[in-house]
PDB file of C-alpha atoms in Angstrom:
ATOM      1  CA  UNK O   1      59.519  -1.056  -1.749  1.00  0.00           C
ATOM      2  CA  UNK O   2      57.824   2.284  -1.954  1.00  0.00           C
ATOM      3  CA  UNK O   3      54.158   3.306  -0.479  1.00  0.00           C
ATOM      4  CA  UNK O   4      52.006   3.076  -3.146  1.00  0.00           C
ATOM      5  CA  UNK O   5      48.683   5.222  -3.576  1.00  0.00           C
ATOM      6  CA  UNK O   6      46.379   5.648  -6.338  1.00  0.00           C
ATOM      7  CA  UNK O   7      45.979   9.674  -7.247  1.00  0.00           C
ATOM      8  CA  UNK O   8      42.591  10.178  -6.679  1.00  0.00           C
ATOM      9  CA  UNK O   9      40.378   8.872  -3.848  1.00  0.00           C
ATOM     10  CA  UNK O  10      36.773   9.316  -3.242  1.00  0.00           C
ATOM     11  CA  UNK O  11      35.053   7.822   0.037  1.00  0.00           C
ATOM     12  CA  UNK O  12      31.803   7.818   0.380  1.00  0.00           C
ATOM     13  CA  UNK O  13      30.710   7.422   3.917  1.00  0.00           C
ATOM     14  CA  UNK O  14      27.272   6.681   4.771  1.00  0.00           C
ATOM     15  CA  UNK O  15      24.814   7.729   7.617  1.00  0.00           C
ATOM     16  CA  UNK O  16      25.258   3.652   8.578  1.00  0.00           C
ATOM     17  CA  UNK O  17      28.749   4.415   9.017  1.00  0.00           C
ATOM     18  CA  UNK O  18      29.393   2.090   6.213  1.00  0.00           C
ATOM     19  CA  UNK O  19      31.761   3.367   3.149  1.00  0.00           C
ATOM     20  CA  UNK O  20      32.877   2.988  -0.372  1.00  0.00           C
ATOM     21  CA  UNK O  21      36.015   4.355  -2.334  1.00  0.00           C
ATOM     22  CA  UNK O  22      36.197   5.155  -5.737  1.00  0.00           C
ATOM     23  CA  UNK O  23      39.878   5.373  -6.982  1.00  0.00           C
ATOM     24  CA  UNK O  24      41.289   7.004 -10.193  1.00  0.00           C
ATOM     25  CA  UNK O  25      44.606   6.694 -11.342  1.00  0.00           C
ATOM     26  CA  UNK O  26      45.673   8.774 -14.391  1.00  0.00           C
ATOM     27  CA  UNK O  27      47.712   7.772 -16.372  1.00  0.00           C
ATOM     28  CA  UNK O  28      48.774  10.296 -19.228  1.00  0.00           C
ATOM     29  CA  UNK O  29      52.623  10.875 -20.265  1.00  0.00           C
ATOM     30  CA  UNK O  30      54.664  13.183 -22.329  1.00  0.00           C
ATOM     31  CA  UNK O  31      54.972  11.981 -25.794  1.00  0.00           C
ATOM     32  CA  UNK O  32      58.637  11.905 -25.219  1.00  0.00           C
ATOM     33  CA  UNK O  33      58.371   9.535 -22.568  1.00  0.00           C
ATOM     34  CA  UNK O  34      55.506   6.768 -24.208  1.00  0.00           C
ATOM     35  CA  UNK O  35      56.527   4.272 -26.275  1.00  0.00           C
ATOM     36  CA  UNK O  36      54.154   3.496 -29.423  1.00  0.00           C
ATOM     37  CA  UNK O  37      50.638   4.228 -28.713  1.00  0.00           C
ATOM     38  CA  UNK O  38      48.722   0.791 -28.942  1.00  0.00           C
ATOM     39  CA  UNK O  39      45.248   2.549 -27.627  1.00  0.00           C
ATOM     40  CA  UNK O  40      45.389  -0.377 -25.218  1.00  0.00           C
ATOM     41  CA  UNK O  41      46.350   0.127 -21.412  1.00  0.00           C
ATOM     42  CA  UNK O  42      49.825  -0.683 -19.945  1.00  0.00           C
ATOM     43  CA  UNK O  43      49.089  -3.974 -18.092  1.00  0.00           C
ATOM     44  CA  UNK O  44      51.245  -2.905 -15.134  1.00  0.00           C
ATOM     45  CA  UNK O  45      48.545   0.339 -14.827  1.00  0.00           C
ATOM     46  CA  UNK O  46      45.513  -2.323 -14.777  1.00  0.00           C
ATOM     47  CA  UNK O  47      47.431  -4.635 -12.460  1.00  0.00           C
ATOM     48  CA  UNK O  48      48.183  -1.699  -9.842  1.00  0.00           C
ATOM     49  CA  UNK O  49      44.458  -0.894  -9.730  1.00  0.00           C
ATOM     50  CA  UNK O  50      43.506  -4.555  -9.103  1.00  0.00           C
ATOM     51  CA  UNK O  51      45.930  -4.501  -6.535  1.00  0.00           C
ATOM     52  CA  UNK O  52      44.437  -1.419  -5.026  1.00  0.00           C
ATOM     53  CA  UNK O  53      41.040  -2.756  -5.524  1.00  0.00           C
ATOM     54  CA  UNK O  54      42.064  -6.070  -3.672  1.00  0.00           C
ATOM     55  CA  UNK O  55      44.362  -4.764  -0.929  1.00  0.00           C
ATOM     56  CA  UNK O  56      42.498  -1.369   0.283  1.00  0.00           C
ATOM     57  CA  UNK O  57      39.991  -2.544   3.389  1.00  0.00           C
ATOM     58  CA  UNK O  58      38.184  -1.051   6.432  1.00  0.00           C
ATOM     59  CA  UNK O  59      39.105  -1.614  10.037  1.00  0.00           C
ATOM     60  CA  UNK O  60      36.992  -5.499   9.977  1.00  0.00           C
ATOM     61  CA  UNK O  61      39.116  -6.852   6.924  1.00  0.00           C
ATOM     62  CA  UNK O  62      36.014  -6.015   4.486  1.00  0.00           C
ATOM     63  CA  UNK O  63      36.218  -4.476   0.965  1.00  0.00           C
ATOM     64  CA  UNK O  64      35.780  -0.878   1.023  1.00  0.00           C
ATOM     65  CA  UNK O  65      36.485  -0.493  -2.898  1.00  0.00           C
ATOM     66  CA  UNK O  66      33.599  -0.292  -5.201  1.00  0.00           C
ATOM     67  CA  UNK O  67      35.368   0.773  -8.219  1.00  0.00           C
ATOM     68  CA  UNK O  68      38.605   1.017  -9.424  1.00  0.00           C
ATOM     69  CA  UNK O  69      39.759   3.129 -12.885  1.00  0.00           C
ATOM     70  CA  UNK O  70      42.970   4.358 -14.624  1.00  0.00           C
ATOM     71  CA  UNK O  71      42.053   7.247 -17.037  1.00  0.00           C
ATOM     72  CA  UNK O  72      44.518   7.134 -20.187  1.00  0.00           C
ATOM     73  CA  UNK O  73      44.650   8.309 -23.953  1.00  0.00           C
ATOM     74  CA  UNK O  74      42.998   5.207 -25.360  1.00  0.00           C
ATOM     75  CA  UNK O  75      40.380   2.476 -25.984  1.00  0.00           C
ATOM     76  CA  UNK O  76      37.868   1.971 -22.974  1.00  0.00           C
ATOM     77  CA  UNK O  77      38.200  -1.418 -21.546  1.00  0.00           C
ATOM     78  CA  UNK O  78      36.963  -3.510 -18.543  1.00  0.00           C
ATOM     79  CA  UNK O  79      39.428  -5.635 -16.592  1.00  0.00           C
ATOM     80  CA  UNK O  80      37.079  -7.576 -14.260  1.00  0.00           C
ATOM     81  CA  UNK O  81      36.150  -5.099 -11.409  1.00  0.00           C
ATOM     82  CA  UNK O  82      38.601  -2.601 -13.057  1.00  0.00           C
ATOM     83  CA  UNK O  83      38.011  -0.289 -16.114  1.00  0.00           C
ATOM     84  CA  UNK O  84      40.549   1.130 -18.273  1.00  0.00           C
ATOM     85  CA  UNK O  85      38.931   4.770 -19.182  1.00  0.00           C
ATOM     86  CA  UNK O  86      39.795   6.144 -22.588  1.00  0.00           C
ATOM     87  CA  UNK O  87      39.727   9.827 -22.478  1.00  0.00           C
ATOM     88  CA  UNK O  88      41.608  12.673 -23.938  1.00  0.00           C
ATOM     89  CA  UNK O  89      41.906  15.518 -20.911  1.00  0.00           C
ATOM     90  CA  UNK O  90      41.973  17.903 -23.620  1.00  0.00           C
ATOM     91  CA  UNK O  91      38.740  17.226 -24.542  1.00  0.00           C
ATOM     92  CA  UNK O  92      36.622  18.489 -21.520  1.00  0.00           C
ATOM     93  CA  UNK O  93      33.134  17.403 -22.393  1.00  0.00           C
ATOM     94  CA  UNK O  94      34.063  14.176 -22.802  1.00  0.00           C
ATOM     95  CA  UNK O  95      36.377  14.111 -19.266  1.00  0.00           C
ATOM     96  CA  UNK O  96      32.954  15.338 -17.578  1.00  0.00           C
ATOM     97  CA  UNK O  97      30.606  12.680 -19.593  1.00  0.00           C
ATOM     98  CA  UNK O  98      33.077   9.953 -18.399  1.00  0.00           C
ATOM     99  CA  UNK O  99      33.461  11.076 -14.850  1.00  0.00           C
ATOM    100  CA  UNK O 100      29.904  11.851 -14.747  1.00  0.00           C
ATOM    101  CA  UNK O 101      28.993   8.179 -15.460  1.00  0.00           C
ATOM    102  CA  UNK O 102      31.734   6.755 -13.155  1.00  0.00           C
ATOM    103  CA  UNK O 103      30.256   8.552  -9.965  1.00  0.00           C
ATOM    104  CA  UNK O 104      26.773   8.175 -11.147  1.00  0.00           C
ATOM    105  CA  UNK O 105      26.912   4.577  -9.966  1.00  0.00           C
ATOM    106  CA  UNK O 106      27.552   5.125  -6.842  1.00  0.00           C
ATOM    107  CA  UNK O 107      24.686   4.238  -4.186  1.00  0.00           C
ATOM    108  CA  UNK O 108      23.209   7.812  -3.559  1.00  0.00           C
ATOM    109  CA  UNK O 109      21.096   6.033  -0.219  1.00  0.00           C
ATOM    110  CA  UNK O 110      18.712   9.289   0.840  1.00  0.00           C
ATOM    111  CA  UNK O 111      20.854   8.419   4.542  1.00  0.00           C
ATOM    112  CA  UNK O 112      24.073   9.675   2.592  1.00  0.00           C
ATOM    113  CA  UNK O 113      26.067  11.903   4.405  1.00  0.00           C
ATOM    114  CA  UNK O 114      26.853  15.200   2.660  1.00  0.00           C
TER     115      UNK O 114
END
């Protein structure tokens, strides 16, 4: 088996010394290399993320993951605690819109470390 690591990684780490990650995983391929577009998310993608979501803890066994996203050419769909994000990257305004309202929710505590 290989290590395995989502792309992107944000932690959040709080004056409490608590913290939350937010993990991205795009998911984008050459057209050569997809097989028919379905607009629907490769179920392998989702399950890696879940497994991410489920596996990833702090030092005291807890749950460090608050949410957990793959970022594809396709529908937008929710998987329990994991989204499937439909977005183009070469449409910018929408890449910020979506990534805008994915960090948005996290807990901006006026304690938050810079």
């Amino acid at each position: 088996s290989h290590p395995q690591r989502p792309d992107i990684v944000m932690i959040v780490r709080y004056a409490d010394a608590s913290e939350e990650l937010y993990l991205l995983d795009p998911k984008y391929k050459l057209d050569s290399e997809e097989e028919l577009e379905t607009g629907s998310p490769k179920k392998q993608d989702v399950d890696k993320m879940h497994a991410y979501r489920d596996a990833i803890r702090n030092a005291a066994g807890k749950h460090v993951v608050r949410r957990a996203a793959i970022l594809f050419p396709g529908k937008t769909e929710r998987f329990g605690e994991v989204a499937a994000i439909g977005v183009r990257p070469s449409n910018l305004e929408d890449l910020r819109q979506v990534l805008a309202s994915y960090f948005s929710l996290i807990d901006l505590r006026s304690s938050a470390l810079p």
